[in-house]
PDB file of N, CA and C in Angstrom:
ATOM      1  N   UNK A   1     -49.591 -43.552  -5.369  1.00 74.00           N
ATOM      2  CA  UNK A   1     -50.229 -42.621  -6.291  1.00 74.00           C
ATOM      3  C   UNK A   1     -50.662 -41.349  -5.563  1.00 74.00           C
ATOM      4  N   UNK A   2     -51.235 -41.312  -4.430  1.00 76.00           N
ATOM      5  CA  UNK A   2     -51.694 -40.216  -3.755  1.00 76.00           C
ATOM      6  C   UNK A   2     -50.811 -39.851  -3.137  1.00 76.00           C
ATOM      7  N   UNK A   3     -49.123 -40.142  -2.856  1.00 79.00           N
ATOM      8  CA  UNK A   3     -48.137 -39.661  -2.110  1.00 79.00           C
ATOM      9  C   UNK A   3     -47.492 -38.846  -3.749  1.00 79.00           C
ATOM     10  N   UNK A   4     -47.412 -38.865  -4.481  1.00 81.00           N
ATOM     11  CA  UNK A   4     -46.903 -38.149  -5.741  1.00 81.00           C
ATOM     12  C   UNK A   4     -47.971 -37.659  -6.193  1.00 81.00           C
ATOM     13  N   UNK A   5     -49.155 -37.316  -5.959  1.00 80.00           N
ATOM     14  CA  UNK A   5     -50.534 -35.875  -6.130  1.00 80.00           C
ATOM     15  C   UNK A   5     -49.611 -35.122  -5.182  1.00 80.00           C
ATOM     16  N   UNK A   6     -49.386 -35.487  -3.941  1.00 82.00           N
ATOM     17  CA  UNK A   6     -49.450 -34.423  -3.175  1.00 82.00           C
ATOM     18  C   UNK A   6     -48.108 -33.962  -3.260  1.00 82.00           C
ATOM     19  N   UNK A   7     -46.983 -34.797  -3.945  1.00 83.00           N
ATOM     20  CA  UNK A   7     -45.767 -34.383  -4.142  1.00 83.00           C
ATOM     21  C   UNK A   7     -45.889 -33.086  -5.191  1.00 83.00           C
ATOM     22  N   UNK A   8     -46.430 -33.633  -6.231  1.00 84.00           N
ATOM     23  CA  UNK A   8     -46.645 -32.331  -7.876  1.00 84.00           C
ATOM     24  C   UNK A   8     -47.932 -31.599  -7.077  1.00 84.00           C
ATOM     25  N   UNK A   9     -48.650 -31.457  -6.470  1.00 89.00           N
ATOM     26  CA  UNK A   9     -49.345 -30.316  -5.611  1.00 89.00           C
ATOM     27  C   UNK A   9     -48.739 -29.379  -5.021  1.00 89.00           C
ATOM     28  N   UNK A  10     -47.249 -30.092  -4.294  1.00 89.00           N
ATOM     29  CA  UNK A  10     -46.665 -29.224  -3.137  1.00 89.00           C
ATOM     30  C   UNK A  10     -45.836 -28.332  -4.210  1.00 89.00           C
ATOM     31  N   UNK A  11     -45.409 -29.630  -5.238  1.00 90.00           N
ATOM     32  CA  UNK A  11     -44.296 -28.406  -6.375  1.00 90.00           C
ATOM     33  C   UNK A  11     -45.201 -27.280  -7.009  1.00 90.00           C
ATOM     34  N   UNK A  12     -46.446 -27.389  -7.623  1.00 92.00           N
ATOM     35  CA  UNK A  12     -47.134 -26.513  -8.002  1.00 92.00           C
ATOM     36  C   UNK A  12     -47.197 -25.151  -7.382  1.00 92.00           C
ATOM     37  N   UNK A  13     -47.659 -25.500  -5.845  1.00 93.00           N
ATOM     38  CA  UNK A  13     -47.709 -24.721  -4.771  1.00 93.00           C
ATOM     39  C   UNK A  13     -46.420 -23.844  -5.124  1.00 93.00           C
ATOM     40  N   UNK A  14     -45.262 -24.105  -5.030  1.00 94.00           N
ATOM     41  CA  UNK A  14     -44.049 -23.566  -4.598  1.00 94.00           C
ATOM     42  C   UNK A  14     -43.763 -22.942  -6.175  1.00 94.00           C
ATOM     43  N   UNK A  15     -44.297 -23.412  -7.182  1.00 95.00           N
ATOM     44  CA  UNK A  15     -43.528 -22.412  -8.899  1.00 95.00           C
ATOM     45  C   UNK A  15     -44.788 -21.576  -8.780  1.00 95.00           C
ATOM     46  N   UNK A  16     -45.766 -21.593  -8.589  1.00 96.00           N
ATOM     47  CA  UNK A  16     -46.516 -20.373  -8.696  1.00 96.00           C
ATOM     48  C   UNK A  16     -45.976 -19.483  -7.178  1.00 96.00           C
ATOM     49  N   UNK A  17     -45.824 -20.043  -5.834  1.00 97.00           N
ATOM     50  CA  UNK A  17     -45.019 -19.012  -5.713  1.00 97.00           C
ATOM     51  C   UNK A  17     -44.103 -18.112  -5.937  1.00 97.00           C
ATOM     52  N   UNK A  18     -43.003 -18.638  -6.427  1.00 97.00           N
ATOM     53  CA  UNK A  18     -41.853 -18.491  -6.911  1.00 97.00           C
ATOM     54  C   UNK A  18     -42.279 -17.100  -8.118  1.00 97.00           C
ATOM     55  N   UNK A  19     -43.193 -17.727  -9.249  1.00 97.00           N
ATOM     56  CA  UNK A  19     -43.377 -17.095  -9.899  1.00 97.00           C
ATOM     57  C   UNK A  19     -43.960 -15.696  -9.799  1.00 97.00           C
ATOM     58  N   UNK A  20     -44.842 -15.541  -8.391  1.00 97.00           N
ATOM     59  CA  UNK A  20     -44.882 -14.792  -7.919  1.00 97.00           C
ATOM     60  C   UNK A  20     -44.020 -13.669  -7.227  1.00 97.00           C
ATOM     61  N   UNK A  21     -43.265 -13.507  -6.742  1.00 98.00           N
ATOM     62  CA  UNK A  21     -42.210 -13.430  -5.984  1.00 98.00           C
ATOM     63  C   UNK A  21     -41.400 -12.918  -7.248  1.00 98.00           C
ATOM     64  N   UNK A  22     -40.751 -13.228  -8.189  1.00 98.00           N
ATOM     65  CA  UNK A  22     -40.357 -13.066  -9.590  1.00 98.00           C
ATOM     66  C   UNK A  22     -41.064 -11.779 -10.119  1.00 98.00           C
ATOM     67  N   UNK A  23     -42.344 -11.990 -10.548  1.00 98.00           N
ATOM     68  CA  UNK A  23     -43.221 -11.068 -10.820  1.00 98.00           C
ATOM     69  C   UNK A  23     -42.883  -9.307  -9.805  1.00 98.00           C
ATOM     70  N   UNK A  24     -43.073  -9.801  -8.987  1.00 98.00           N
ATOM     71  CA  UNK A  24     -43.053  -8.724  -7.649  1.00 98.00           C
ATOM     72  C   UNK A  24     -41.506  -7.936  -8.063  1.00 98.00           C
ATOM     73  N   UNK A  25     -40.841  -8.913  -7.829  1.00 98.00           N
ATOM     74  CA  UNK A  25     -39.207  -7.909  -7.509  1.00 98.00           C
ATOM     75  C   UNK A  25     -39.144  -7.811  -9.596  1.00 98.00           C
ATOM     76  N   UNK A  26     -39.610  -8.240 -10.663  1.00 98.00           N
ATOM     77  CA  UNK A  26     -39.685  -7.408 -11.643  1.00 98.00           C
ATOM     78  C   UNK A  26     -40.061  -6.543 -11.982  1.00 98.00           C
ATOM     79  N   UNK A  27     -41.074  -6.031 -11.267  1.00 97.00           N
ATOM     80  CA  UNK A  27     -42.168  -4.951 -11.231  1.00 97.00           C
ATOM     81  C   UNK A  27     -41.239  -3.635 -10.132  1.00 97.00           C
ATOM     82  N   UNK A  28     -40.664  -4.397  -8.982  1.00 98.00           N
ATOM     83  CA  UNK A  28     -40.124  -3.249  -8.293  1.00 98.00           C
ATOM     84  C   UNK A  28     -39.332  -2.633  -9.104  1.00 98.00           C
ATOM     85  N   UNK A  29     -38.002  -3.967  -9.520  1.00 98.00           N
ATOM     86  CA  UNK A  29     -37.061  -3.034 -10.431  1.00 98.00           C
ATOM     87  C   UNK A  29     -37.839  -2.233 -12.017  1.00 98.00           C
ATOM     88  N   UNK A  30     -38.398  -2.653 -12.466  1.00 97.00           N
ATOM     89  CA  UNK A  30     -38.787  -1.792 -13.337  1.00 97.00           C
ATOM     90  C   UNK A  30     -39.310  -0.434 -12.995  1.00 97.00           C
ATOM     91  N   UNK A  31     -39.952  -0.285 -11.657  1.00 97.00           N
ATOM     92  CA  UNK A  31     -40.316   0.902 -11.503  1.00 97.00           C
ATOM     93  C   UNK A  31     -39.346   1.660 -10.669  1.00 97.00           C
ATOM     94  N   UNK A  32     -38.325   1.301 -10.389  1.00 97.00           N
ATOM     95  CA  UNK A  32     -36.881   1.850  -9.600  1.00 97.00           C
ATOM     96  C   UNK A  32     -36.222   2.171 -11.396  1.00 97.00           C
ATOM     97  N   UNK A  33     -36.143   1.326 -12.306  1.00 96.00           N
ATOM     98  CA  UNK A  33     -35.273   2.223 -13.759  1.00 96.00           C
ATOM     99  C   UNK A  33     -36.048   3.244 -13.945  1.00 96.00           C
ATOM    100  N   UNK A  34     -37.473   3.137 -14.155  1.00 96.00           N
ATOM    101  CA  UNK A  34     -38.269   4.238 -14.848  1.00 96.00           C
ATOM    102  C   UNK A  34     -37.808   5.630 -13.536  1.00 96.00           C
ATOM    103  N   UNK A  35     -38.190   5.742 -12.276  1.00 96.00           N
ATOM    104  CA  UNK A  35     -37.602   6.812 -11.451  1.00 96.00           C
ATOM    105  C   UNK A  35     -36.063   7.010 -12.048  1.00 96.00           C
ATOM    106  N   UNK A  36     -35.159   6.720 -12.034  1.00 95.00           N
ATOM    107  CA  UNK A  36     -34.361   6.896 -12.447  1.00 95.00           C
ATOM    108  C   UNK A  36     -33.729   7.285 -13.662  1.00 95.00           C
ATOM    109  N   UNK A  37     -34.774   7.110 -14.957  1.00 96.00           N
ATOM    110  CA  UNK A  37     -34.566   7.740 -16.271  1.00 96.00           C
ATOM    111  C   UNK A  37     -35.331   8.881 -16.311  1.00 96.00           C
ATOM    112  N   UNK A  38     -36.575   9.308 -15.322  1.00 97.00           N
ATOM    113  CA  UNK A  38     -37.351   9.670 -14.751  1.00 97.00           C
ATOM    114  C   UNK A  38     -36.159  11.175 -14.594  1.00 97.00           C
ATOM    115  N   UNK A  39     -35.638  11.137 -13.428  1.00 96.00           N
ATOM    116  CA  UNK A  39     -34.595  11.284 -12.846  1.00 96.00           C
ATOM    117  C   UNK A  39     -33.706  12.424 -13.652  1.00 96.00           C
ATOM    118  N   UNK A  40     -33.014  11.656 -14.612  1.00 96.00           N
ATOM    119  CA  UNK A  40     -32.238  11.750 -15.933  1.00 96.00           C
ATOM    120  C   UNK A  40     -32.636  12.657 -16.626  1.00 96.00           C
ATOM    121  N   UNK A  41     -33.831  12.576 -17.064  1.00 96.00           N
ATOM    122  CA  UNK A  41     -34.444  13.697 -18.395  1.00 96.00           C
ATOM    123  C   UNK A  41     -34.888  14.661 -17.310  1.00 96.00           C
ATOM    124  N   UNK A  42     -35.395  14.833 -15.956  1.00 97.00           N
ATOM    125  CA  UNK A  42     -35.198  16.033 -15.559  1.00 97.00           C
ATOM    126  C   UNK A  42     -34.200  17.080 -15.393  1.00 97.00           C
ATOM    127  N   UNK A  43     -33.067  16.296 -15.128  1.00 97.00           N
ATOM    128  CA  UNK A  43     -31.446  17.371 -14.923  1.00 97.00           C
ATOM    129  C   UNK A  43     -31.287  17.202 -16.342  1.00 97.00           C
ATOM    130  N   UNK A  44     -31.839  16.613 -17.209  1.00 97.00           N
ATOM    131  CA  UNK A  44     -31.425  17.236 -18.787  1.00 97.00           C
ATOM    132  C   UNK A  44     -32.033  18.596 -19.095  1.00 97.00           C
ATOM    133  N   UNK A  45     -33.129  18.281 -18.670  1.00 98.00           N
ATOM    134  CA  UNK A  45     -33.955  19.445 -19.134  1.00 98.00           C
ATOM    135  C   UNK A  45     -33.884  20.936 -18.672  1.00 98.00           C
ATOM    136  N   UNK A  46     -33.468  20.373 -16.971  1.00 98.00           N
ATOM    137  CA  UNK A  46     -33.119  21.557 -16.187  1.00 98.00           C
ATOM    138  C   UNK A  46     -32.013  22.258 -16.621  1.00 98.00           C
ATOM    139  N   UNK A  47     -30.585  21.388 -17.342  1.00 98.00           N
ATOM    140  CA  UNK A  47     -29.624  21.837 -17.442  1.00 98.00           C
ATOM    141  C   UNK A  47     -29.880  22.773 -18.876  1.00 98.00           C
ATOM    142  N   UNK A  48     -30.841  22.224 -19.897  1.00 98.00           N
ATOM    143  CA  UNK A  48     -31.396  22.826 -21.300  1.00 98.00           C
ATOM    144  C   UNK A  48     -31.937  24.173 -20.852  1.00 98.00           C
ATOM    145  N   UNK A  49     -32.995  24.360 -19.804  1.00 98.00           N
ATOM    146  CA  UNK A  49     -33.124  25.306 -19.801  1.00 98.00           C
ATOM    147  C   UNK A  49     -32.406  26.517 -18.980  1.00 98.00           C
ATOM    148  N   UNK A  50     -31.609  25.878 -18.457  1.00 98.00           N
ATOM    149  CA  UNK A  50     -30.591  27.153 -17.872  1.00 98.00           C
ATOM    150  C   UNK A  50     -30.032  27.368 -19.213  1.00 98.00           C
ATOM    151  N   UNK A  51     -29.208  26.691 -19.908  1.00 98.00           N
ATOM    152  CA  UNK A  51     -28.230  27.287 -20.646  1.00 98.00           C
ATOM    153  C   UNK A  51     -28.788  27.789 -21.771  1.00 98.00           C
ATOM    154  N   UNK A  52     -30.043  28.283 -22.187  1.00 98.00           N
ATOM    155  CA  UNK A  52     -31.676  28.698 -22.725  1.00 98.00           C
ATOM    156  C   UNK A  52     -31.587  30.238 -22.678  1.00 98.00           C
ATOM    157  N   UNK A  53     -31.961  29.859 -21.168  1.00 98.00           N
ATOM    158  CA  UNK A  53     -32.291  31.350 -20.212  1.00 98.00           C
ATOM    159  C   UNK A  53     -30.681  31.955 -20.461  1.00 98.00           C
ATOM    160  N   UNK A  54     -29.661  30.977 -20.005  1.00 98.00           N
ATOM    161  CA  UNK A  54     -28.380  31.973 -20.297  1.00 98.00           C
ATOM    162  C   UNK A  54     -27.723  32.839 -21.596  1.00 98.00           C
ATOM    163  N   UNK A  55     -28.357  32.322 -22.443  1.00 98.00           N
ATOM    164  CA  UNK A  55     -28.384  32.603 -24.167  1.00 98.00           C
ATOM    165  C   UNK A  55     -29.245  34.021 -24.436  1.00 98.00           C
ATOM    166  N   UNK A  56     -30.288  33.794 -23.789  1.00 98.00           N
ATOM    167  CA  UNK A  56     -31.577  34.700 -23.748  1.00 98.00           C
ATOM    168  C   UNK A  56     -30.732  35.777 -23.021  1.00 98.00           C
ATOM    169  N   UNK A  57     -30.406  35.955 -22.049  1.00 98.00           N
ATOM    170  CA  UNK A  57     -30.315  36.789 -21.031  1.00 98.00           C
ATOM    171  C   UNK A  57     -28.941  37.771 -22.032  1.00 98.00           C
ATOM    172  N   UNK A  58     -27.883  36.887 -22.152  1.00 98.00           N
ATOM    173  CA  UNK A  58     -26.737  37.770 -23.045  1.00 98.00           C
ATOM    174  C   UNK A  58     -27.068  37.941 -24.640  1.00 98.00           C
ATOM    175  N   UNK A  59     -28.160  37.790 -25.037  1.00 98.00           N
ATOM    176  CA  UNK A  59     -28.625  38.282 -26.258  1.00 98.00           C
ATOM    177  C   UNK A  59     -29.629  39.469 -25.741  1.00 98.00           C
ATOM    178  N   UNK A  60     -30.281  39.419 -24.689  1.00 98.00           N
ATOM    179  CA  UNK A  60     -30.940  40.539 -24.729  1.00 98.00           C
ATOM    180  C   UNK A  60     -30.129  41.378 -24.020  1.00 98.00           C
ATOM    181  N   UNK A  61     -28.876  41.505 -23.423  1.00 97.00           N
ATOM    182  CA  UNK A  61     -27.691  42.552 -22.868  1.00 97.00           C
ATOM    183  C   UNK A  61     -27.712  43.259 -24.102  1.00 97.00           C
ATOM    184  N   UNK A  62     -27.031  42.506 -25.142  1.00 97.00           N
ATOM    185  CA  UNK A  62     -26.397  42.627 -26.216  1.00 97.00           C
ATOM    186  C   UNK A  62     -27.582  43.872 -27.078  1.00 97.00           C
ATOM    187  N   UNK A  63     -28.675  43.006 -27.242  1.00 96.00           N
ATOM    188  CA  UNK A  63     -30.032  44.206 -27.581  1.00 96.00           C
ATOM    189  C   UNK A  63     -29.426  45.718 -26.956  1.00 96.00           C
ATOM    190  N   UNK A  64     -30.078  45.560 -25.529  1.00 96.00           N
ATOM    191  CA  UNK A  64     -29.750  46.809 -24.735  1.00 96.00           C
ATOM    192  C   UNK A  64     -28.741  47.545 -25.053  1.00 96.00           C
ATOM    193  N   UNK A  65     -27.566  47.290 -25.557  1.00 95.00           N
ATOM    194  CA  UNK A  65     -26.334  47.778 -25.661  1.00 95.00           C
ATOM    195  C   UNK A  65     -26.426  48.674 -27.009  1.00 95.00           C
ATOM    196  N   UNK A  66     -27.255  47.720 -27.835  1.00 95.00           N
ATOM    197  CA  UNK A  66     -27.529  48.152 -29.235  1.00 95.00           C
ATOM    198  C   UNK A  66     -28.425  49.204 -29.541  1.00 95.00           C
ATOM    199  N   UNK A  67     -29.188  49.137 -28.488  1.00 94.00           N
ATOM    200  CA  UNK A  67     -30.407  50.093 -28.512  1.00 94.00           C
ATOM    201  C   UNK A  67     -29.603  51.131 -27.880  1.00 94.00           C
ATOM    202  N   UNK A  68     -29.151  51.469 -26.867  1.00 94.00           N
ATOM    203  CA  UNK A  68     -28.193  52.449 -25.787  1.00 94.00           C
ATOM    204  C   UNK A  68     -27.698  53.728 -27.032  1.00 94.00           C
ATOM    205  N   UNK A  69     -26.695  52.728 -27.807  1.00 93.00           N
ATOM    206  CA  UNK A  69     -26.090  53.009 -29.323  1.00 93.00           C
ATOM    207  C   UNK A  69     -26.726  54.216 -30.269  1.00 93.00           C
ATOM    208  N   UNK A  70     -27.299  53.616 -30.663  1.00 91.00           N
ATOM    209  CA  UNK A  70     -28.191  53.899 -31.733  1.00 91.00           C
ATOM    210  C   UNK A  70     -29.158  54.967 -31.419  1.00 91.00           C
ATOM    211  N   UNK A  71     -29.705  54.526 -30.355  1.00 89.00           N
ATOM    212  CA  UNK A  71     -30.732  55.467 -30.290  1.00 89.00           C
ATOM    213  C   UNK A  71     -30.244  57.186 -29.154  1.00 89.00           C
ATOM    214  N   UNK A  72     -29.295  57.139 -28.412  1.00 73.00           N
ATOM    215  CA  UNK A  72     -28.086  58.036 -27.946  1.00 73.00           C
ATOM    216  C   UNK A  72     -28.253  58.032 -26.723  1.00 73.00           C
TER     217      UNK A  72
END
């Protein structure tokens, strides 16, 4: 009886490790996806606002050109 306590003691011991250990490398990878979507929506955004600024920039040429025009 006291050689099978210490048997389901030692297993106890070892699934809460385990479970630990589990815990840990779920937590790493979750915070390795989030950097990485992280990541993602920055070169989205970066790429949004260049092609923004590039819109801006040949609409206000286009102004200038108009104004040049018009006004002599």
């Amino acid at each position: 009886l006291v050689r099978m306590q210490k048997e389901h003691s030692k297993f106890d011991r070892l699934r809460e490790a385990m479970i630990c250990v589990q815990a840990l490398w779920r937590s790493k990878m979750a915070q390795q996806q989030f950097r990485e979507e992280r990541a993602a929506i920055l070169l989205q955004a970066a790429v949004r606002r260049m092609q923004a600024r590039q819109v801006y920039l040949e609409q206000k040429a286009a102004a200038i050109t108009l104004q040049k025009h018009f006004r002599g």
